[in-house]
Every structure is written in structure tokens, then in C-alpha cells.
């Protein structure tokens, strides 16, 4: 029978442990207590709304389904009131004095395992109510159940070992939680502070919320609505709100799934890649919700790293597969969510790429770098991501791209590898010596403009059974049958190679006649297989001082080229001029490889060369006496 004398209860042992942790050490972001209590209020309202379909006899049935929050800065008190289902005396004991579900054990275990660092454990484990004790001296819960013949009660506690329950008259339906804040938590009674917290965590709650008499603007939880009932502007507004952006998104992916998990997701790709613009590395920003209540705004493992450019919301409800906030903590579950969402996202990109290639190219210009990162590092999705990569090539027009699938299907029968060249621009590749041999064979070469491309190909390794090979690599073997013109003799080639090596000394590892040069006299390839020219450029960009060892390259020369033939002749008649020209030729090859580290050394040499050219010209053109006069001075 009911009584008006307050009755004292001991908290269950686990609650005592929990309270001890909550009060003394746990949370850095104390503000989450607002989210937890609002989410309880919202749950209670939701339950009432469901009851209204079946129950005729509901207490206070005319009350609006809403949440009212008031705060008083002077007395440091916050009140959160809802008109939901409320609690009977037994329910107060059961719900606020014990942890009934299995989550409690798991929760305490997780706390033991470094839970101190997580601000979300409490909500995830469904023990959110107790978060109130982080910030309060005392909590009172006035409640009247929806059941008409139950009396109202007040539950009160100071967060130590016990709580009291007393019967009270004149209660409205639902629950009213009155919190007296600790002295150092007064900020939470400030209107602006509460508003800030509510806007962050609770705007998607499906019931109106008023704060100190003012209604908060709510944003409808679009992701839970049917696609065909949502207007374009609503999506855009939501995107702007959620991603703090000014305009519309580039792509949108809205889907729900029931198996293997119950998921509602609304993801966006922004217009711009801010990382590319030089801003800091993006943080994951697809938020995780459970039943419209924010669990984690930046969940780390919800999506793979490379998808950090995506914005949006993933909501995983506890139907039908019983995913509750207790299990969000569960790694396995997050992994499953990750899998499902990533799969859908990639599928969307595949569709875009095949159906709207131009728009996809635009997307790719901004975000392709993330797909490359995924192709190199995300083992699970590597194969699909590689197919989404796009490159200009020696056979595309400037600005147009090809895919690896197209590349491979266009390969010549005698072509064994997928060739690529990395350089800052198309012009740089086209004017260099590396392309000509491939062009002579009509082999397509992918043009890559990002330093990371080399790294990506090294990691991806092959596509369609064909290995990637940088076209400036020493390993490249091209059939030289196509080359024209007379070469110097085999024995001269041998001697000249050795002479080049002696002349260039330390700077070259190996010198050999080339099978891939057509119109250029020489080219440099990287002697150090692990450090490609691109890699060196990146390393140099990262190091301020000159601590990188001098580059060592392999030099290939074209025995058919006029300059090479000339040097071969000159080394026997004018050794020092032959050396001068060779040094210059070598520097030219380094420039083409992007490896010339000290251009100033060229100045003196070029002056000398110019001088000798001029002399020769004068010897021919000037009247004899004058020419001999000049010639005599050289
Ligand atoms: P969870 O909400 O995850 O179940 P909480 O610790 O937040 O865990 O709340 C414990 C229980 O207390 C809830 O399941 C609910 O039954 C009850 N409860 C809390 N707040 C309210 C409320 N405002 N109205 C009705 N019941 C509530
Ligand atoms: Mg709760």
C-alpha cells in the first residue's frame, strides 16, 4: 500500500561501483549528461506515443508530447521534464536503483579497460541516467506513470550508497528530473551553454524541446524518412546543418538496410576537399546515432580511414537484430556497420563513374586522392577502389581520363606491364625522354601528377594480372627493333659506356646503351630501386637541410643519336670538350628525371660551351687573320 513516509533503499552493488567511477574520475566532457537525460525523456515520449495506439485509459492524456527544460543560474538548478510514460514506484526502484540488463557487467569491464578515456561509454551501455551525478549534488525525479490509478512519487539521491522514494500528490504524467548542480558545474545552468549542448546532441530528437520557454529549432531526422517524401531542399538544408557547409553537397547516398543490420544512413560528399586546399587532415565526420540520439559525432572506426571526407549520419536501431547502445561499444558491431556502409558507398561511386562520367571526373579531381589512399592501404576494399581510379594517359586528350580496366583491355599483345610516369604535369611528361620509346611501340603510358601515385602503384602492385612499372624505371625492357638509324659499333658502345662511367664518376651507378630511346640522346633511371625520383622529391620537400645523399642514377644512352656519336668521336680528339658536353648531357637527363639538385653547377659549364660554339662560328665566318687571332687564345 502507498505510504507518505520516505522509504530508503540501497543501490545495487554494481550501481554503487558505477556511481563511484562516474562521480570521481570518469568523464572529461561532463555535458553529455544533458544528452542522456534528454534521450531518456525522448524514449519515454516515444513509448507513450506507442501506447496511445492501444490504450484508451491514459493518465493526463491531453498533455502534449514534448520536453521542457528550465534552468536557474542563481540557484544552480536544472529541470528536465517530459510528459512520457513515467514510472511507478516499482519501476523507479527497478530502473533507477538497479541495472537489470546484461550491459552492466560489460560496462564495468570496459571501464576497467581504459574506459576513462571515452566520453560515450555511459550512453552506449544504457546507464545514462547516472551521468547526472557527474555534475550534481542531488537528483530528484518526480514521476507519475501513465497508469491512472498509480500515485505519483519522488525519487531522490545524492549519489552515494542510497536513494529514497516518497509518494507525492499533484504530479503530471511523465518524469521531471531536478538537478542541483555542484558548485563547479554552474556553467550548465546558463541558458546559452545548455542551448549549445542541446543543439549539438539533441536537435534530431523527434519531440519539441523548449529551453527556458523558448522552443529550440529542431531538424527533422531525415535519414529515417522515406526517400521519395524528402524534398531536395530538405536534403541540402540538412547537409548544411550537419556539415557546417555553405552550399549543396556533391553526392548524396541515402539508404536503409535491414539485413544483416538495421541501418538508416544518409551520407554526403562535399564539393571541396579541404585537405587538398591545405587545411588539416580531416577527422571522421559521419556521426553515429541510435534512434535519433547522437552516440558519437566522430566515430573512429565506423568508416575506413580513406572515407574521412564523407559527411552524414548513420543510425542503427535496435530492431530487428537487437543492436542497442549497449552493443555499439562492441567492436564487432562497428565493424559490421563499417562493412555495410562502405560497400554501399563504393557501389554508389561505381554507378556514378559509369553513368555520369564527367561529374565523376570532377569528383575524382577533388577526392581521387582518398580513393588512392584506400587502394593502397585498405586491404578489404582495394580491388574495388583500384577500379575507381582514373588517369590521363599518353592516349587520352588533356583533361580526359582512362580507367585501369580500359587500359588493360587496350594493351598490345606484346606488352607485359602497365606503364606509368609520375611528373607534375602533362607537359613535363611529354617533353621528357621517357615517353618516346613507349610511343614508338604504341604502348599506353598512364600520366600521374601526384607524388603519391608511385607509392600507390607500389602497394597495389598489379591489376588484371599485369604488374605496374614506372616507365622511368631501370627495369623497363622494350624491344629495340623499332629503332632507326645507324649506331656506333658494338665495340665503340662498350668503350663509350666505360668512358661515360669514368667521366661521370660517383654520380652514376651503371651506364648502358638504351633500348627505349628514340629522339633523345640519354636518359637517367633510378639506380636505387627503393627510392624513385618521385620519392626523392618528396623526401627532399620534407627535409629542410641537405642531408639527402647525392643522387646516384643509371644512365642509358642512345647509340644512334647524333650527339652521342659526336661525343664518341670527340673523346678521342678533344677529351676536355667531350667531358664538358657529357657533363651537360648528364645534367639534362637529371632535369628530365626531376632529379637535378644543384643547377648552379651548370652555369659555368654552359658558359664555356657557349664560348666554344661562338669560337667555332667565328672561325668559319670571320676573315682568316681575325679568326686565327681568336683561335690562338683558346
Ligand atoms: P537506458 O536509457 O539506456 O535504458 P538509463 O540509465 O538512461 O538507461 O535509464 C534507465 C531506465 O530508467 C530507462 O530504461 C527507463 O526505463 C528509465 N527512465 C529513465 N528516464 C526516464 C524518463 N524520463 N521517463 C521514464 N522512464 C525513464
Ligand atoms: Mg538512457
PDB file of C-alpha atoms in Angstrom, residues 143-406:
ATOM      1  CA  UNK A 143       7.207  10.946 -11.740  1.00  0.00           C
ATOM      2  CA  UNK A 144       3.700   9.840 -12.475  1.00  0.00           C
ATOM      3  CA  UNK A 145       3.131   6.750 -14.540  1.00  0.00           C
ATOM      4  CA  UNK A 146       0.724   6.742 -17.471  1.00  0.00           C
ATOM      5  CA  UNK A 147      -1.323   4.295 -15.405  1.00  0.00           C
ATOM      6  CA  UNK A 148      -4.258   6.212 -13.946  1.00  0.00           C
ATOM      7  CA  UNK A 149      -4.569   4.524 -10.596  1.00  0.00           C
ATOM      8  CA  UNK A 150      -0.905   4.730  -9.620  1.00  0.00           C
ATOM      9  CA  UNK A 151       0.111   7.612  -7.329  1.00  0.00           C
ATOM     10  CA  UNK A 152       2.996   9.988  -8.087  1.00  0.00           C
ATOM     11  CA  UNK A 153       6.399   9.690  -6.435  1.00  0.00           C
ATOM     12  CA  UNK A 154       9.641  11.477  -5.956  1.00  0.00           C
ATOM     13  CA  UNK A 155      12.871   9.525  -6.151  1.00  0.00           C
ATOM     14  CA  UNK A 156      15.863  11.312  -4.688  1.00  0.00           C
ATOM     15  CA  UNK A 157      19.524  10.651  -4.170  1.00  0.00           C
ATOM     16  CA  UNK A 158      22.816  12.354  -3.503  1.00  0.00           C
ATOM     17  CA  UNK A 159      24.669   9.756  -5.466  1.00  0.00           C
ATOM     18  CA  UNK A 160      26.133   7.885  -2.516  1.00  0.00           C
ATOM     19  CA  UNK A 161      25.007   4.433  -1.474  1.00  0.00           C
ATOM     20  CA  UNK A 162      21.319   5.042  -1.171  1.00  0.00           C
ATOM     21  CA  UNK A 163      18.214   6.717  -2.536  1.00  0.00           C
ATOM     22  CA  UNK A 164      14.765   7.492  -1.181  1.00  0.00           C
ATOM     23  CA  UNK A 165      11.306   7.228  -2.621  1.00  0.00           C
ATOM     24  CA  UNK A 166       8.329   9.153  -1.333  1.00  0.00           C
ATOM     25  CA  UNK A 167       4.775   9.464  -2.553  1.00  0.00           C
ATOM     26  CA  UNK A 168       3.760  12.945  -3.727  1.00  0.00           C
ATOM     27  CA  UNK A 169       0.498  14.407  -4.978  1.00  0.00           C
ATOM     28  CA  UNK A 170      -0.216  16.675  -7.899  1.00  0.00           C
ATOM     29  CA  UNK A 171       2.198  15.180 -10.428  1.00  0.00           C
ATOM     30  CA  UNK A 172       1.703  15.445 -14.169  1.00  0.00           C
ATOM     31  CA  UNK A 173       2.262  12.412 -16.265  1.00  0.00           C
ATOM     32  CA  UNK A 174       5.869  11.615 -17.108  1.00  0.00           C
ATOM     33  CA  UNK A 175       9.071  12.479 -15.336  1.00  0.00           C
ATOM     34  CA  UNK A 176      10.620  15.669 -14.067  1.00  0.00           C
ATOM     35  CA  UNK A 177      14.290  15.417 -13.216  1.00  0.00           C
ATOM     36  CA  UNK A 178      15.506  18.215 -10.971  1.00  0.00           C
ATOM     37  CA  UNK A 179      19.244  18.521 -10.597  1.00  0.00           C
ATOM     38  CA  UNK A 180      21.086  20.701  -8.133  1.00  0.00           C
ATOM     39  CA  UNK A 181      24.451  21.340  -9.726  1.00  0.00           C
ATOM     40  CA  UNK A 182      27.759  21.047  -7.943  1.00  0.00           C
ATOM     41  CA  UNK A 183      29.394  24.405  -7.263  1.00  0.00           C
ATOM     42  CA  UNK A 184      31.958  23.988 -10.016  1.00  0.00           C
ATOM     43  CA  UNK A 185      29.343  22.947 -12.574  1.00  0.00           C
ATOM     44  CA  UNK A 186      27.338  26.149 -12.575  1.00  0.00           C
ATOM     45  CA  UNK A 187      28.006  26.669 -16.286  1.00  0.00           C
ATOM     46  CA  UNK A 188      25.351  24.081 -17.091  1.00  0.00           C
ATOM     47  CA  UNK A 189      22.640  26.291 -15.613  1.00  0.00           C
ATOM     48  CA  UNK A 190      23.450  29.028 -18.126  1.00  0.00           C
ATOM     49  CA  UNK A 191      20.915  29.308 -20.904  1.00  0.00           C
ATOM     50  CA  UNK A 192      23.466  29.729 -23.729  1.00  0.00           C
ATOM     51  CA  UNK A 193      25.502  26.776 -22.554  1.00  0.00           C
ATOM     52  CA  UNK A 194      22.505  24.476 -22.420  1.00  0.00           C
ATOM     53  CA  UNK A 195      21.402  25.686 -25.803  1.00  0.00           C
ATOM     54  CA  UNK A 196      24.806  24.905 -27.229  1.00  0.00           C
ATOM     55  CA  UNK A 197      24.763  21.392 -25.830  1.00  0.00           C
ATOM     56  CA  UNK A 198      21.216  20.707 -26.932  1.00  0.00           C
ATOM     57  CA  UNK A 199      21.953  21.934 -30.422  1.00  0.00           C
ATOM     58  CA  UNK A 200      24.889  19.622 -30.673  1.00  0.00           C
ATOM     59  CA  UNK A 201      23.368  16.469 -29.333  1.00  0.00           C
ATOM     60  CA  UNK A 202      19.665  16.581 -29.394  1.00  0.00           C
ATOM     61  CA  UNK A 203      18.375  18.502 -32.387  1.00  0.00           C
ATOM     62  CA  UNK A 204      17.161  15.368 -34.064  1.00  0.00           C
ATOM     63  CA  UNK A 205      15.034  14.259 -31.157  1.00  0.00           C
ATOM     64  CA  UNK A 206      11.607  13.736 -32.605  1.00  0.00           C
ATOM     65  CA  UNK A 207       9.775  15.813 -29.999  1.00  0.00           C
ATOM     66  CA  UNK A 208       9.668  19.558 -29.456  1.00  0.00           C
ATOM     67  CA  UNK A 209      12.116  20.842 -26.860  1.00  0.00           C
ATOM     68  CA  UNK A 210      11.759  24.163 -25.092  1.00  0.00           C
ATOM     69  CA  UNK A 211      14.565  25.725 -23.139  1.00  0.00           C
ATOM     70  CA  UNK A 212      13.546  28.354 -20.596  1.00  0.00           C
ATOM     71  CA  UNK A 213      10.354  28.957 -22.509  1.00  0.00           C
ATOM     72  CA  UNK A 214      11.906  29.200 -25.972  1.00  0.00           C
ATOM     73  CA  UNK A 215      11.325  26.468 -28.486  1.00  0.00           C
ATOM     74  CA  UNK A 216      14.515  25.084 -29.974  1.00  0.00           C
ATOM     75  CA  UNK A 217      14.629  24.667 -33.712  1.00  0.00           C
ATOM     76  CA  UNK A 218      14.555  21.029 -34.406  1.00  0.00           C
ATOM     77  CA  UNK A 219      15.899  19.389 -37.510  1.00  0.00           C
ATOM     78  CA  UNK A 220      13.910  16.510 -38.744  1.00  0.00           C
ATOM     79  CA  UNK A 221      15.730  13.210 -38.728  1.00  0.00           C
ATOM     80  CA  UNK A 222      15.743  12.969 -42.498  1.00  0.00           C
ATOM     81  CA  UNK A 223      17.594   9.703 -42.603  1.00  0.00           C
ATOM     82  CA  UNK A 224      14.648   7.907 -41.038  1.00  0.00           C
ATOM     83  CA  UNK A 225      12.154   9.210 -43.581  1.00  0.00           C
ATOM     84  CA  UNK A 226      11.290   7.701 -46.935  1.00  0.00           C
ATOM     85  CA  UNK A 227      13.407   8.948 -49.818  1.00  0.00           C
ATOM     86  CA  UNK A 228      10.511   9.836 -52.071  1.00  0.00           C
ATOM     87  CA  UNK A 229       8.966  12.026 -49.390  1.00  0.00           C
ATOM     88  CA  UNK A 230      12.023  14.209 -48.973  1.00  0.00           C
ATOM     89  CA  UNK A 231      12.468  17.377 -50.972  1.00  0.00           C
ATOM     90  CA  UNK A 232      15.813  18.295 -52.491  1.00  0.00           C
ATOM     91  CA  UNK A 233      15.967  21.461 -50.368  1.00  0.00           C
ATOM     92  CA  UNK A 234      15.444  19.450 -47.218  1.00  0.00           C
ATOM     93  CA  UNK A 235      18.454  17.341 -48.022  1.00  0.00           C
ATOM     94  CA  UNK A 236      20.507  20.427 -48.740  1.00  0.00           C
ATOM     95  CA  UNK A 237      19.428  22.138 -45.534  1.00  0.00           C
ATOM     96  CA  UNK A 238      20.227  19.056 -43.562  1.00  0.00           C
ATOM     97  CA  UNK A 239      23.615  18.739 -45.195  1.00  0.00           C
ATOM     98  CA  UNK A 240      24.411  22.365 -44.486  1.00  0.00           C
ATOM     99  CA  UNK A 241      23.399  21.953 -40.870  1.00  0.00           C
ATOM    100  CA  UNK A 242      25.223  18.706 -40.366  1.00  0.00           C
ATOM    101  CA  UNK A 243      28.476  19.541 -42.127  1.00  0.00           C
ATOM    102  CA  UNK A 244      28.539  23.252 -41.363  1.00  0.00           C
ATOM    103  CA  UNK A 245      28.780  23.916 -45.093  1.00  0.00           C
ATOM    104  CA  UNK A 246      27.502  26.773 -47.155  1.00  0.00           C
ATOM    105  CA  UNK A 247      26.252  25.004 -50.275  1.00  0.00           C
ATOM    106  CA  UNK A 248      24.790  21.773 -51.561  1.00  0.00           C
ATOM    107  CA  UNK A 249      26.737  18.516 -51.435  1.00  0.00           C
ATOM    108  CA  UNK A 250      28.359  16.894 -54.452  1.00  0.00           C
ATOM    109  CA  UNK A 251      26.951  13.423 -53.865  1.00  0.00           C
ATOM    110  CA  UNK A 252      24.295  12.033 -51.596  1.00  0.00           C
ATOM    111  CA  UNK A 253      23.707   8.479 -50.508  1.00  0.00           C
ATOM    112  CA  UNK A 254      20.523   7.716 -48.597  1.00  0.00           C
ATOM    113  CA  UNK A 255      19.752   4.129 -47.826  1.00  0.00           C
ATOM    114  CA  UNK A 256      18.344   1.823 -45.265  1.00  0.00           C
ATOM    115  CA  UNK A 257      19.089  -1.810 -44.731  1.00  0.00           C
ATOM    116  CA  UNK A 258      17.538  -4.470 -42.565  1.00  0.00           C
ATOM    117  CA  UNK A 259      19.979  -7.267 -43.003  1.00  0.00           C
ATOM    118  CA  UNK A 260      22.493  -8.088 -41.761  1.00  0.00           C
ATOM    119  CA  UNK A 261      21.945  -4.970 -39.675  1.00  0.00           C
ATOM    120  CA  UNK A 262      19.257  -2.440 -39.256  1.00  0.00           C
ATOM    121  CA  UNK A 263      20.747   0.737 -40.659  1.00  0.00           C
ATOM    122  CA  UNK A 264      19.488   4.082 -41.831  1.00  0.00           C
ATOM    123  CA  UNK A 265      22.230   6.115 -43.378  1.00  0.00           C
ATOM    124  CA  UNK A 266      22.426   9.468 -45.067  1.00  0.00           C
ATOM    125  CA  UNK A 267      25.884  10.248 -46.357  1.00  0.00           C
ATOM    126  CA  UNK A 268      27.261  13.157 -48.338  1.00  0.00           C
ATOM    127  CA  UNK A 269      30.334  14.030 -50.321  1.00  0.00           C
ATOM    128  CA  UNK A 270      31.118  17.749 -50.083  1.00  0.00           C
ATOM    129  CA  UNK A 271      32.073  19.943 -53.035  1.00  0.00           C
ATOM    130  CA  UNK A 272      35.613  20.540 -51.922  1.00  0.00           C
ATOM    131  CA  UNK A 273      38.401  18.548 -50.451  1.00  0.00           C
ATOM    132  CA  UNK A 274      39.682  20.820 -47.732  1.00  0.00           C
ATOM    133  CA  UNK A 275      42.753  18.660 -47.173  1.00  0.00           C
ATOM    134  CA  UNK A 276      43.753  19.448 -50.724  1.00  0.00           C
ATOM    135  CA  UNK A 277      43.265  23.122 -50.039  1.00  0.00           C
ATOM    136  CA  UNK A 278      45.888  22.801 -47.366  1.00  0.00           C
ATOM    137  CA  UNK A 279      43.670  22.509 -44.319  1.00  0.00           C
ATOM    138  CA  UNK A 280      44.353  19.964 -41.617  1.00  0.00           C
ATOM    139  CA  UNK A 281      43.735  16.272 -42.048  1.00  0.00           C
ATOM    140  CA  UNK A 282      40.016  15.588 -41.944  1.00  0.00           C
ATOM    141  CA  UNK A 283      38.537  13.831 -38.959  1.00  0.00           C
ATOM    142  CA  UNK A 284      35.894  11.185 -39.401  1.00  0.00           C
ATOM    143  CA  UNK A 285      32.605  13.042 -39.517  1.00  0.00           C
ATOM    144  CA  UNK A 286      29.871  10.588 -40.222  1.00  0.00           C
ATOM    145  CA  UNK A 287      28.032  10.645 -36.927  1.00  0.00           C
ATOM    146  CA  UNK A 288      26.648   7.578 -35.263  1.00  0.00           C
ATOM    147  CA  UNK A 289      23.121   7.772 -33.920  1.00  0.00           C
ATOM    148  CA  UNK A 290      20.966   5.297 -32.167  1.00  0.00           C
ATOM    149  CA  UNK A 291      17.311   6.083 -32.513  1.00  0.00           C
ATOM    150  CA  UNK A 292      17.925   9.701 -33.405  1.00  0.00           C
ATOM    151  CA  UNK A 293      20.139  10.326 -30.398  1.00  0.00           C
ATOM    152  CA  UNK A 294      23.756  11.124 -31.031  1.00  0.00           C
ATOM    153  CA  UNK A 295      26.117   8.434 -29.785  1.00  0.00           C
ATOM    154  CA  UNK A 296      29.329   9.699 -31.286  1.00  0.00           C
ATOM    155  CA  UNK A 297      29.847  12.644 -33.615  1.00  0.00           C
ATOM    156  CA  UNK A 298      33.243  11.402 -34.818  1.00  0.00           C
ATOM    157  CA  UNK A 299      33.324   7.648 -34.501  1.00  0.00           C
ATOM    158  CA  UNK A 300      36.772   6.418 -35.462  1.00  0.00           C
ATOM    159  CA  UNK A 301      36.105   3.001 -36.888  1.00  0.00           C
ATOM    160  CA  UNK A 302      32.660   3.439 -38.331  1.00  0.00           C
ATOM    161  CA  UNK A 303      34.187   4.026 -41.762  1.00  0.00           C
ATOM    162  CA  UNK A 304      37.608   3.239 -43.200  1.00  0.00           C
ATOM    163  CA  UNK A 305      40.238   5.982 -42.898  1.00  0.00           C
ATOM    164  CA  UNK A 306      40.117   6.899 -46.548  1.00  0.00           C
ATOM    165  CA  UNK A 307      36.422   7.694 -46.263  1.00  0.00           C
ATOM    166  CA  UNK A 308      37.107  10.521 -43.859  1.00  0.00           C
ATOM    167  CA  UNK A 309      35.864  13.004 -46.451  1.00  0.00           C
ATOM    168  CA  UNK A 310      32.301  11.701 -46.141  1.00  0.00           C
ATOM    169  CA  UNK A 311      29.787  13.578 -44.021  1.00  0.00           C
ATOM    170  CA  UNK A 312      26.461  12.468 -42.678  1.00  0.00           C
ATOM    171  CA  UNK A 313      24.650  10.245 -40.284  1.00  0.00           C
ATOM    172  CA  UNK A 314      24.382   6.557 -39.627  1.00  0.00           C
ATOM    173  CA  UNK A 315      21.575   5.446 -37.398  1.00  0.00           C
ATOM    174  CA  UNK A 316      21.455   1.892 -36.267  1.00  0.00           C
ATOM    175  CA  UNK A 317      18.346   0.938 -34.359  1.00  0.00           C
ATOM    176  CA  UNK A 318      17.887  -1.953 -32.049  1.00  0.00           C
ATOM    177  CA  UNK A 319      15.374  -3.639 -34.329  1.00  0.00           C
ATOM    178  CA  UNK A 320      15.225  -6.265 -35.575  1.00  0.00           C
ATOM    179  CA  UNK A 321      18.608  -7.558 -34.603  1.00  0.00           C
ATOM    180  CA  UNK A 322      18.854  -6.088 -31.170  1.00  0.00           C
ATOM    181  CA  UNK A 323      21.552  -3.552 -31.678  1.00  0.00           C
ATOM    182  CA  UNK A 324      21.284  -1.325 -28.696  1.00  0.00           C
ATOM    183  CA  UNK A 325      23.511   1.303 -27.294  1.00  0.00           C
ATOM    184  CA  UNK A 326      24.980  -1.311 -25.035  1.00  0.00           C
ATOM    185  CA  UNK A 327      26.443  -3.064 -28.008  1.00  0.00           C
ATOM    186  CA  UNK A 328      27.597  -0.079 -30.044  1.00  0.00           C
ATOM    187  CA  UNK A 329      30.678  -0.298 -27.912  1.00  0.00           C
ATOM    188  CA  UNK A 330      31.072  -3.718 -29.371  1.00  0.00           C
ATOM    189  CA  UNK A 331      33.886  -3.734 -31.920  1.00  0.00           C
ATOM    190  CA  UNK A 332      32.334  -6.436 -33.982  1.00  0.00           C
ATOM    191  CA  UNK A 333      29.178  -4.443 -34.483  1.00  0.00           C
ATOM    192  CA  UNK A 334      31.037  -1.337 -35.577  1.00  0.00           C
ATOM    193  CA  UNK A 335      32.971  -3.499 -37.999  1.00  0.00           C
ATOM    194  CA  UNK A 336      29.758  -4.822 -39.470  1.00  0.00           C
ATOM    195  CA  UNK A 337      28.352  -1.334 -39.844  1.00  0.00           C
ATOM    196  CA  UNK A 338      31.583  -0.297 -41.480  1.00  0.00           C
ATOM    197  CA  UNK A 339      31.354  -3.120 -43.968  1.00  0.00           C
ATOM    198  CA  UNK A 340      27.766  -2.476 -44.986  1.00  0.00           C
ATOM    199  CA  UNK A 341      28.159   1.276 -45.324  1.00  0.00           C
ATOM    200  CA  UNK A 342      31.451   1.146 -47.195  1.00  0.00           C
ATOM    201  CA  UNK A 343      30.035  -1.376 -49.613  1.00  0.00           C
ATOM    202  CA  UNK A 344      27.087   0.876 -50.381  1.00  0.00           C
ATOM    203  CA  UNK A 345      29.279   3.898 -50.725  1.00  0.00           C
ATOM    204  CA  UNK A 346      31.582   2.202 -53.202  1.00  0.00           C
ATOM    205  CA  UNK A 347      28.601   0.943 -55.147  1.00  0.00           C
ATOM    206  CA  UNK A 348      27.326   4.488 -55.404  1.00  0.00           C
ATOM    207  CA  UNK A 349      30.689   5.637 -56.757  1.00  0.00           C
ATOM    208  CA  UNK A 350      30.713   2.795 -59.271  1.00  0.00           C
ATOM    209  CA  UNK A 351      27.309   3.860 -60.541  1.00  0.00           C
ATOM    210  CA  UNK A 352      28.334   7.479 -60.747  1.00  0.00           C
ATOM    211  CA  UNK A 353      31.509   6.568 -62.584  1.00  0.00           C
ATOM    212  CA  UNK A 354      29.685   4.536 -65.195  1.00  0.00           C
ATOM    213  CA  UNK A 355      26.551   6.646 -65.584  1.00  0.00           C
ATOM    214  CA  UNK A 356      27.821  10.193 -65.167  1.00  0.00           C
ATOM    215  CA  UNK A 357      31.467  10.019 -66.106  1.00  0.00           C
ATOM    216  CA  UNK A 358      32.029  13.768 -66.399  1.00  0.00           C
ATOM    217  CA  UNK A 359      30.663  14.508 -62.956  1.00  0.00           C
ATOM    218  CA  UNK A 360      32.634  11.575 -61.625  1.00  0.00           C
ATOM    219  CA  UNK A 361      35.787  13.047 -63.129  1.00  0.00           C
ATOM    220  CA  UNK A 362      35.066  16.285 -61.330  1.00  0.00           C
ATOM    221  CA  UNK A 363      34.573  14.381 -58.101  1.00  0.00           C
ATOM    222  CA  UNK A 364      37.753  12.471 -58.785  1.00  0.00           C
ATOM    223  CA  UNK A 365      39.781  15.631 -59.248  1.00  0.00           C
ATOM    224  CA  UNK A 366      38.901  16.631 -55.709  1.00  0.00           C
ATOM    225  CA  UNK A 367      38.685  13.328 -53.892  1.00  0.00           C
ATOM    226  CA  UNK A 368      40.616  10.856 -56.029  1.00  0.00           C
ATOM    227  CA  UNK A 369      43.500  11.084 -53.617  1.00  0.00           C
ATOM    228  CA  UNK A 370      41.370   9.399 -50.940  1.00  0.00           C
ATOM    229  CA  UNK A 371      40.476   6.568 -53.292  1.00  0.00           C
ATOM    230  CA  UNK A 372      44.172   6.128 -53.983  1.00  0.00           C
ATOM    231  CA  UNK A 373      44.882   6.013 -50.290  1.00  0.00           C
ATOM    232  CA  UNK A 374      42.214   3.341 -49.920  1.00  0.00           C
ATOM    233  CA  UNK A 375      43.519   1.393 -52.897  1.00  0.00           C
ATOM    234  CA  UNK A 376      46.964   1.343 -51.319  1.00  0.00           C
ATOM    235  CA  UNK A 377      46.041   0.766 -47.707  1.00  0.00           C
ATOM    236  CA  UNK A 378      42.553  -0.677 -47.304  1.00  0.00           C
ATOM    237  CA  UNK A 379      43.090  -4.307 -47.989  1.00  0.00           C
ATOM    238  CA  UNK A 380      39.403  -5.172 -47.832  1.00  0.00           C
ATOM    239  CA  UNK A 381      38.298  -2.719 -50.488  1.00  0.00           C
ATOM    240  CA  UNK A 382      41.467  -2.452 -52.516  1.00  0.00           C
ATOM    241  CA  UNK A 383      40.179  -4.352 -55.542  1.00  0.00           C
ATOM    242  CA  UNK A 384      37.064  -2.250 -55.895  1.00  0.00           C
ATOM    243  CA  UNK A 385      38.857   1.010 -55.266  1.00  0.00           C
ATOM    244  CA  UNK A 386      41.521   0.335 -57.858  1.00  0.00           C
ATOM    245  CA  UNK A 387      38.771   0.088 -60.439  1.00  0.00           C
ATOM    246  CA  UNK A 388      37.568   3.547 -59.475  1.00  0.00           C
ATOM    247  CA  UNK A 389      40.923   5.186 -60.157  1.00  0.00           C
ATOM    248  CA  UNK A 390      41.248   7.380 -63.229  1.00  0.00           C
ATOM    249  CA  UNK A 391      44.311   8.692 -65.044  1.00  0.00           C
ATOM    250  CA  UNK A 392      45.181  10.746 -68.027  1.00  0.00           C
ATOM    251  CA  UNK A 393      47.431   8.843 -70.377  1.00  0.00           C
ATOM    252  CA  UNK A 394      49.532   9.114 -73.496  1.00  0.00           C
ATOM    253  CA  UNK A 395      46.438   8.094 -75.449  1.00  0.00           C
ATOM    254  CA  UNK A 396      43.873  10.402 -73.823  1.00  0.00           C
ATOM    255  CA  UNK A 397      43.396  14.049 -74.524  1.00  0.00           C
ATOM    256  CA  UNK A 398      44.447  16.506 -71.875  1.00  0.00           C
ATOM    257  CA  UNK A 399      41.783  16.514 -69.171  1.00  0.00           C
ATOM    258  CA  UNK A 400      40.230  13.197 -70.232  1.00  0.00           C
ATOM    259  CA  UNK A 401      40.928  10.039 -68.304  1.00  0.00           C
ATOM    260  CA  UNK A 402      41.044   6.302 -68.606  1.00  0.00           C
ATOM    261  CA  UNK A 403      40.475   3.525 -66.109  1.00  0.00           C
ATOM    262  CA  UNK A 404      42.793   0.631 -65.431  1.00  0.00           C
ATOM    263  CA  UNK A 405      40.224  -1.764 -66.851  1.00  0.00           C
ATOM    264  CA  UNK A 406      40.224   0.169 -70.127  1.00  0.00           C
TER     265      UNK A 406
END
